[in-house]
Amino acid sequence: KSTHHFPPVNFISIGSMVNSSIQQSSPGANQTFENKVKESTPDIKSFIVELKGAIDKLNLTVEAQNEMMAEIQTVEIQSNSPKPKPTIIQESLKSIKTILEGVAVEACAPLFIQKVSILLSMLSS
């Protein structure tokens, strides 16, 4: 609504926004938010436990194994957070997938690549 000093104009400038919404000038409207991280947490935790158990079978270099463990720890911390950050989890899962793709010749790597791809699609859909 216009006022004595301002016309009825709205300007919203958003540089970047993820998993958010804007609702403006909508009297009586409702919004719902679906937290995909919370819904996916059991699957994420199960994947991480399984991956940690197989990490020695992947024949990773010391550097790749250290990177993998850092990404696993990041996912674990975020999964246990009261306010997990989806973008952090997604980026760590992408890094895990990249590391796994580097050793895709190992027997269990393709299975983990498939599982991490499923988790990423669950978080982004």
mmCIF file with all atom_site columns, C-alpha atoms in Angstrom:
data_model
loop_
_atom_site.group_PDB
_atom_site.id
_atom_site.type_symbol
_atom_site.label_atom_id
_atom_site.label_alt_id
_atom_site.label_comp_id
_atom_site.label_asym_id
_atom_site.label_entity_id
_atom_site.label_seq_id
_atom_site.pdbx_PDB_ins_code
_atom_site.Cartn_x
_atom_site.Cartn_y
_atom_site.Cartn_z
_atom_site.occupancy
_atom_site.B_iso_or_equiv
_atom_site.pdbx_formal_charge
_atom_site.auth_seq_id
_atom_site.auth_comp_id
_atom_site.auth_asym_id
_atom_site.auth_atom_id
_atom_site.pdbx_PDB_model_num
ATOM 1   C CA . LYS A 1 1   ? 0.000  0.000   0.000   1.00 0.00 ? 1   LYS A CA 1
ATOM 2   C CA . SER A 1 2   ? 1.197  3.448   -0.699  1.00 0.00 ? 2   SER A CA 1
ATOM 3   C CA . THR A 1 3   ? 2.008  5.861   2.095   1.00 0.00 ? 3   THR A CA 1
ATOM 4   C CA . HIS A 1 4   ? 2.379  9.600   2.269   1.00 0.00 ? 4   HIS A CA 1
ATOM 5   C CA . HIS A 1 5   ? 6.102  9.230   1.468   1.00 0.00 ? 5   HIS A CA 1
ATOM 6   C CA . PHE A 1 6   ? 6.288  6.082   -0.728  1.00 0.00 ? 6   PHE A CA 1
ATOM 7   C CA . PRO A 1 7   ? 4.398  4.746   -3.755  1.00 0.00 ? 7   PRO A CA 1
ATOM 8   C CA . PRO A 1 8   ? 3.108  1.115   -3.756  1.00 0.00 ? 8   PRO A CA 1
ATOM 9   C CA . VAL A 1 9   ? 6.288  -0.412  -5.198  1.00 0.00 ? 9   VAL A CA 1
ATOM 10  C CA . ASN A 1 10  ? 8.328  -3.400  -4.064  1.00 0.00 ? 10  ASN A CA 1
ATOM 11  C CA . PHE A 1 11  ? 11.889 -4.197  -5.034  1.00 0.00 ? 11  PHE A CA 1
ATOM 12  C CA . ILE A 1 12  ? 13.493 -7.438  -3.994  1.00 0.00 ? 12  ILE A CA 1
ATOM 13  C CA . SER A 1 13  ? 17.031 -8.207  -5.073  1.00 0.00 ? 13  SER A CA 1
ATOM 14  C CA . ILE A 1 14  ? 18.444 -11.597 -4.215  1.00 0.00 ? 14  ILE A CA 1
ATOM 15  C CA . GLY A 1 15  ? 21.950 -12.506 -5.240  1.00 0.00 ? 15  GLY A CA 1
ATOM 16  C CA . SER A 1 16  ? 21.668 -16.147 -4.297  1.00 0.00 ? 16  SER A CA 1
ATOM 17  C CA . MET A 1 17  ? 19.083 -18.170 -2.404  1.00 0.00 ? 17  MET A CA 1
ATOM 18  C CA . VAL A 1 18  ? 18.914 -21.899 -1.717  1.00 0.00 ? 18  VAL A CA 1
ATOM 19  C CA . ASN A 1 19  ? 16.123 -23.811 0.034   1.00 0.00 ? 19  ASN A CA 1
ATOM 20  C CA . SER A 1 20  ? 14.270 -20.605 0.863   1.00 0.00 ? 20  SER A CA 1
ATOM 21  C CA . SER A 1 21  ? 11.123 -18.880 -0.205  1.00 0.00 ? 21  SER A CA 1
ATOM 22  C CA . ILE A 1 22  ? 9.600  -15.430 -0.237  1.00 0.00 ? 22  ILE A CA 1
ATOM 23  C CA . GLN A 1 23  ? 5.979  -14.693 0.400   1.00 0.00 ? 23  GLN A CA 1
ATOM 24  C CA . GLN A 1 24  ? 4.879  -11.107 0.227   1.00 0.00 ? 24  GLN A CA 1
ATOM 25  C CA . SER A 1 25  ? 1.580  -9.288  0.311   1.00 0.00 ? 25  SER A CA 1
ATOM 26  C CA . SER A 1 26  ? -0.365 -12.505 0.625   1.00 0.00 ? 26  SER A CA 1
ATOM 27  C CA . PRO A 1 27  ? -2.869 -12.115 3.445   1.00 0.00 ? 27  PRO A CA 1
ATOM 28  C CA . GLY A 1 28  ? -4.152 -15.477 4.588   1.00 0.00 ? 28  GLY A CA 1
ATOM 29  C CA . ALA A 1 29  ? -1.633 -17.439 2.534   1.00 0.00 ? 29  ALA A CA 1
ATOM 30  C CA . ASN A 1 30  ? 0.213  -20.431 3.978   1.00 0.00 ? 30  ASN A CA 1
ATOM 31  C CA . GLN A 1 31  ? 3.704  -21.736 3.396   1.00 0.00 ? 31  GLN A CA 1
ATOM 32  C CA . THR A 1 32  ? 5.157  -25.121 4.083   1.00 0.00 ? 32  THR A CA 1
ATOM 33  C CA . PHE A 1 33  ? 8.816  -26.074 4.127   1.00 0.00 ? 33  PHE A CA 1
ATOM 34  C CA . GLU A 1 34  ? 10.080 -29.565 3.506   1.00 0.00 ? 34  GLU A CA 1
ATOM 35  C CA . ASN A 1 35  ? 13.433 -30.264 5.141   1.00 0.00 ? 35  ASN A CA 1
ATOM 36  C CA . LYS A 1 36  ? 14.931 -32.860 2.815   1.00 0.00 ? 36  LYS A CA 1
ATOM 37  C CA . VAL A 1 37  ? 18.051 -33.223 4.933   1.00 0.00 ? 37  VAL A CA 1
ATOM 38  C CA . LYS A 1 38  ? 16.024 -34.305 7.982   1.00 0.00 ? 38  LYS A CA 1
ATOM 39  C CA . GLU A 1 39  ? 14.077 -36.789 5.846   1.00 0.00 ? 39  GLU A CA 1
ATOM 40  C CA . SER A 1 40  ? 17.279 -38.145 4.277   1.00 0.00 ? 40  SER A CA 1
ATOM 41  C CA . THR A 1 41  ? 19.349 -38.262 7.481   1.00 0.00 ? 41  THR A CA 1
ATOM 42  C CA . PRO A 1 42  ? 18.858 -42.010 8.131   1.00 0.00 ? 42  PRO A CA 1
ATOM 43  C CA . ASP A 1 43  ? 19.900 -42.805 4.544   1.00 0.00 ? 43  ASP A CA 1
ATOM 44  C CA . ILE A 1 44  ? 22.886 -40.453 4.761   1.00 0.00 ? 44  ILE A CA 1
ATOM 45  C CA . LYS A 1 45  ? 24.041 -41.922 8.078   1.00 0.00 ? 45  LYS A CA 1
ATOM 46  C CA . SER A 1 46  ? 23.648 -45.482 6.778   1.00 0.00 ? 46  SER A CA 1
ATOM 47  C CA . PHE A 1 47  ? 25.672 -44.621 3.678   1.00 0.00 ? 47  PHE A CA 1
ATOM 48  C CA . ILE A 1 48  ? 28.460 -43.049 5.749   1.00 0.00 ? 48  ILE A CA 1
ATOM 49  C CA . VAL A 1 49  ? 28.683 -46.070 8.087   1.00 0.00 ? 49  VAL A CA 1
ATOM 50  C CA . GLU A 1 50  ? 28.854 -48.408 5.089   1.00 0.00 ? 50  GLU A CA 1
ATOM 51  C CA . LEU A 1 51  ? 31.457 -46.241 3.325   1.00 0.00 ? 51  LEU A CA 1
ATOM 52  C CA . LYS A 1 52  ? 33.644 -46.001 6.431   1.00 0.00 ? 52  LYS A CA 1
ATOM 53  C CA . GLY A 1 53  ? 33.552 -49.774 6.731   1.00 0.00 ? 53  GLY A CA 1
ATOM 54  C CA . ALA A 1 54  ? 34.758 -50.214 3.150   1.00 0.00 ? 54  ALA A CA 1
ATOM 55  C CA . ILE A 1 55  ? 37.262 -47.375 2.911   1.00 0.00 ? 55  ILE A CA 1
ATOM 56  C CA . ASP A 1 56  ? 40.267 -49.707 3.238   1.00 0.00 ? 56  ASP A CA 1
ATOM 57  C CA . LYS A 1 57  ? 39.003 -51.798 0.300   1.00 0.00 ? 57  LYS A CA 1
ATOM 58  C CA . LEU A 1 58  ? 39.009 -48.790 -2.034  1.00 0.00 ? 58  LEU A CA 1
ATOM 59  C CA . ASN A 1 59  ? 42.821 -48.672 -2.359  1.00 0.00 ? 59  ASN A CA 1
ATOM 60  C CA . LEU A 1 60  ? 42.883 -44.889 -1.998  1.00 0.00 ? 60  LEU A CA 1
ATOM 61  C CA . THR A 1 61  ? 46.107 -42.943 -1.849  1.00 0.00 ? 61  THR A CA 1
ATOM 62  C CA . VAL A 1 62  ? 46.926 -41.511 1.570   1.00 0.00 ? 62  VAL A CA 1
ATOM 63  C CA . GLU A 1 63  ? 45.933 -38.052 0.320   1.00 0.00 ? 63  GLU A CA 1
ATOM 64  C CA . ALA A 1 64  ? 42.623 -39.286 -1.136  1.00 0.00 ? 64  ALA A CA 1
ATOM 65  C CA . GLN A 1 65  ? 41.862 -41.257 2.022   1.00 0.00 ? 65  GLN A CA 1
ATOM 66  C CA . ASN A 1 66  ? 42.508 -38.183 4.188   1.00 0.00 ? 66  ASN A CA 1
ATOM 67  C CA . GLU A 1 67  ? 40.259 -36.109 1.938   1.00 0.00 ? 67  GLU A CA 1
ATOM 68  C CA . MET A 1 68  ? 37.572 -38.797 2.048   1.00 0.00 ? 68  MET A CA 1
ATOM 69  C CA . MET A 1 69  ? 37.696 -38.930 5.856   1.00 0.00 ? 69  MET A CA 1
ATOM 70  C CA . ALA A 1 70  ? 37.430 -35.128 6.072   1.00 0.00 ? 70  ALA A CA 1
ATOM 71  C CA . GLU A 1 71  ? 34.349 -35.165 3.828   1.00 0.00 ? 71  GLU A CA 1
ATOM 72  C CA . ILE A 1 72  ? 32.838 -38.045 5.814   1.00 0.00 ? 72  ILE A CA 1
ATOM 73  C CA . GLN A 1 73  ? 33.373 -36.120 9.057   1.00 0.00 ? 73  GLN A CA 1
ATOM 74  C CA . THR A 1 74  ? 31.740 -33.042 7.539   1.00 0.00 ? 74  THR A CA 1
ATOM 75  C CA . VAL A 1 75  ? 28.670 -35.054 6.529   1.00 0.00 ? 75  VAL A CA 1
ATOM 76  C CA . GLU A 1 76  ? 28.499 -36.689 9.974   1.00 0.00 ? 76  GLU A CA 1
ATOM 77  C CA . ILE A 1 77  ? 28.721 -33.351 11.774  1.00 0.00 ? 77  ILE A CA 1
ATOM 78  C CA . GLN A 1 78  ? 26.088 -31.749 9.560   1.00 0.00 ? 78  GLN A CA 1
ATOM 79  C CA . SER A 1 79  ? 23.784 -34.788 9.802   1.00 0.00 ? 79  SER A CA 1
ATOM 80  C CA . ASN A 1 80  ? 23.910 -34.559 13.596  1.00 0.00 ? 80  ASN A CA 1
ATOM 81  C CA . SER A 1 81  ? 23.397 -30.796 13.679  1.00 0.00 ? 81  SER A CA 1
ATOM 82  C CA . PRO A 1 82  ? 20.045 -29.446 14.901  1.00 0.00 ? 82  PRO A CA 1
ATOM 83  C CA . LYS A 1 83  ? 20.092 -27.237 11.778  1.00 0.00 ? 83  LYS A CA 1
ATOM 84  C CA . PRO A 1 84  ? 21.925 -29.198 9.074   1.00 0.00 ? 84  PRO A CA 1
ATOM 85  C CA . LYS A 1 85  ? 23.009 -27.176 6.055   1.00 0.00 ? 85  LYS A CA 1
ATOM 86  C CA . PRO A 1 86  ? 21.941 -28.958 2.857   1.00 0.00 ? 86  PRO A CA 1
ATOM 87  C CA . THR A 1 87  ? 24.500 -27.235 0.650   1.00 0.00 ? 87  THR A CA 1
ATOM 88  C CA . ILE A 1 88  ? 27.389 -28.331 2.884   1.00 0.00 ? 88  ILE A CA 1
ATOM 89  C CA . ILE A 1 89  ? 26.159 -31.923 2.897   1.00 0.00 ? 89  ILE A CA 1
ATOM 90  C CA . GLN A 1 90  ? 25.642 -31.878 -0.870  1.00 0.00 ? 90  GLN A CA 1
ATOM 91  C CA . GLU A 1 91  ? 29.108 -30.471 -1.551  1.00 0.00 ? 91  GLU A CA 1
ATOM 92  C CA . SER A 1 92  ? 30.736 -33.060 0.712   1.00 0.00 ? 92  SER A CA 1
ATOM 93  C CA . LEU A 1 93  ? 28.775 -35.846 -0.983  1.00 0.00 ? 93  LEU A CA 1
ATOM 94  C CA . LYS A 1 94  ? 29.874 -34.502 -4.385  1.00 0.00 ? 94  LYS A CA 1
ATOM 95  C CA . SER A 1 95  ? 33.494 -34.572 -3.213  1.00 0.00 ? 95  SER A CA 1
ATOM 96  C CA . ILE A 1 96  ? 33.049 -38.143 -1.968  1.00 0.00 ? 96  ILE A CA 1
ATOM 97  C CA . LYS A 1 97  ? 31.587 -39.089 -5.349  1.00 0.00 ? 97  LYS A CA 1
ATOM 98  C CA . THR A 1 98  ? 34.541 -37.499 -7.175  1.00 0.00 ? 98  THR A CA 1
ATOM 99  C CA . ILE A 1 99  ? 37.011 -39.421 -5.012  1.00 0.00 ? 99  ILE A CA 1
ATOM 100 C CA . LEU A 1 100 ? 35.101 -42.651 -5.633  1.00 0.00 ? 100 LEU A CA 1
ATOM 101 C CA . GLU A 1 101 ? 35.062 -42.031 -9.381  1.00 0.00 ? 101 GLU A CA 1
ATOM 102 C CA . GLY A 1 102 ? 38.856 -41.856 -9.239  1.00 0.00 ? 102 GLY A CA 1
ATOM 103 C CA . VAL A 1 103 ? 38.965 -45.441 -7.979  1.00 0.00 ? 103 VAL A CA 1
ATOM 104 C CA . ALA A 1 104 ? 35.967 -46.800 -9.870  1.00 0.00 ? 104 ALA A CA 1
ATOM 105 C CA . VAL A 1 105 ? 37.933 -49.890 -10.870 1.00 0.00 ? 105 VAL A CA 1
ATOM 106 C CA . GLU A 1 106 ? 37.715 -51.159 -7.295  1.00 0.00 ? 106 GLU A CA 1
ATOM 107 C CA . ALA A 1 107 ? 34.919 -53.674 -6.781  1.00 0.00 ? 107 ALA A CA 1
ATOM 108 C CA . CYS A 1 108 ? 32.795 -51.680 -4.308  1.00 0.00 ? 108 CYS A CA 1
ATOM 109 C CA . ALA A 1 109 ? 33.345 -48.184 -5.742  1.00 0.00 ? 109 ALA A CA 1
ATOM 110 C CA . PRO A 1 110 ? 30.547 -48.336 -8.377  1.00 0.00 ? 110 PRO A CA 1
ATOM 111 C CA . LEU A 1 111 ? 28.041 -49.321 -5.684  1.00 0.00 ? 111 LEU A CA 1
ATOM 112 C CA . PHE A 1 112 ? 29.045 -46.340 -3.538  1.00 0.00 ? 112 PHE A CA 1
ATOM 113 C CA . ILE A 1 113 ? 28.962 -44.016 -6.572  1.00 0.00 ? 113 ILE A CA 1
ATOM 114 C CA . GLN A 1 114 ? 25.404 -45.160 -7.257  1.00 0.00 ? 114 GLN A CA 1
ATOM 115 C CA . LYS A 1 115 ? 24.376 -44.677 -3.621  1.00 0.00 ? 115 LYS A CA 1
ATOM 116 C CA . VAL A 1 116 ? 25.884 -41.203 -3.357  1.00 0.00 ? 116 VAL A CA 1
ATOM 117 C CA . SER A 1 117 ? 24.155 -40.236 -6.621  1.00 0.00 ? 117 SER A CA 1
ATOM 118 C CA . ILE A 1 118 ? 20.823 -41.346 -5.153  1.00 0.00 ? 118 ILE A CA 1
ATOM 119 C CA . LEU A 1 119 ? 21.438 -39.308 -1.994  1.00 0.00 ? 119 LEU A CA 1
ATOM 120 C CA . LEU A 1 120 ? 22.341 -36.232 -4.028  1.00 0.00 ? 120 LEU A CA 1
ATOM 121 C CA . SER A 1 121 ? 19.147 -36.561 -6.080  1.00 0.00 ? 121 SER A CA 1
ATOM 122 C CA . MET A 1 122 ? 17.090 -36.937 -2.892  1.00 0.00 ? 122 MET A CA 1
ATOM 123 C CA . LEU A 1 123 ? 18.589 -33.734 -1.488  1.00 0.00 ? 123 LEU A CA 1
ATOM 124 C CA . SER A 1 124 ? 18.171 -31.700 -4.658  1.00 0.00 ? 124 SER A CA 1
ATOM 125 C CA . SER A 1 125 ? 14.698 -32.722 -5.784  1.00 0.00 ? 125 SER A CA 1
#
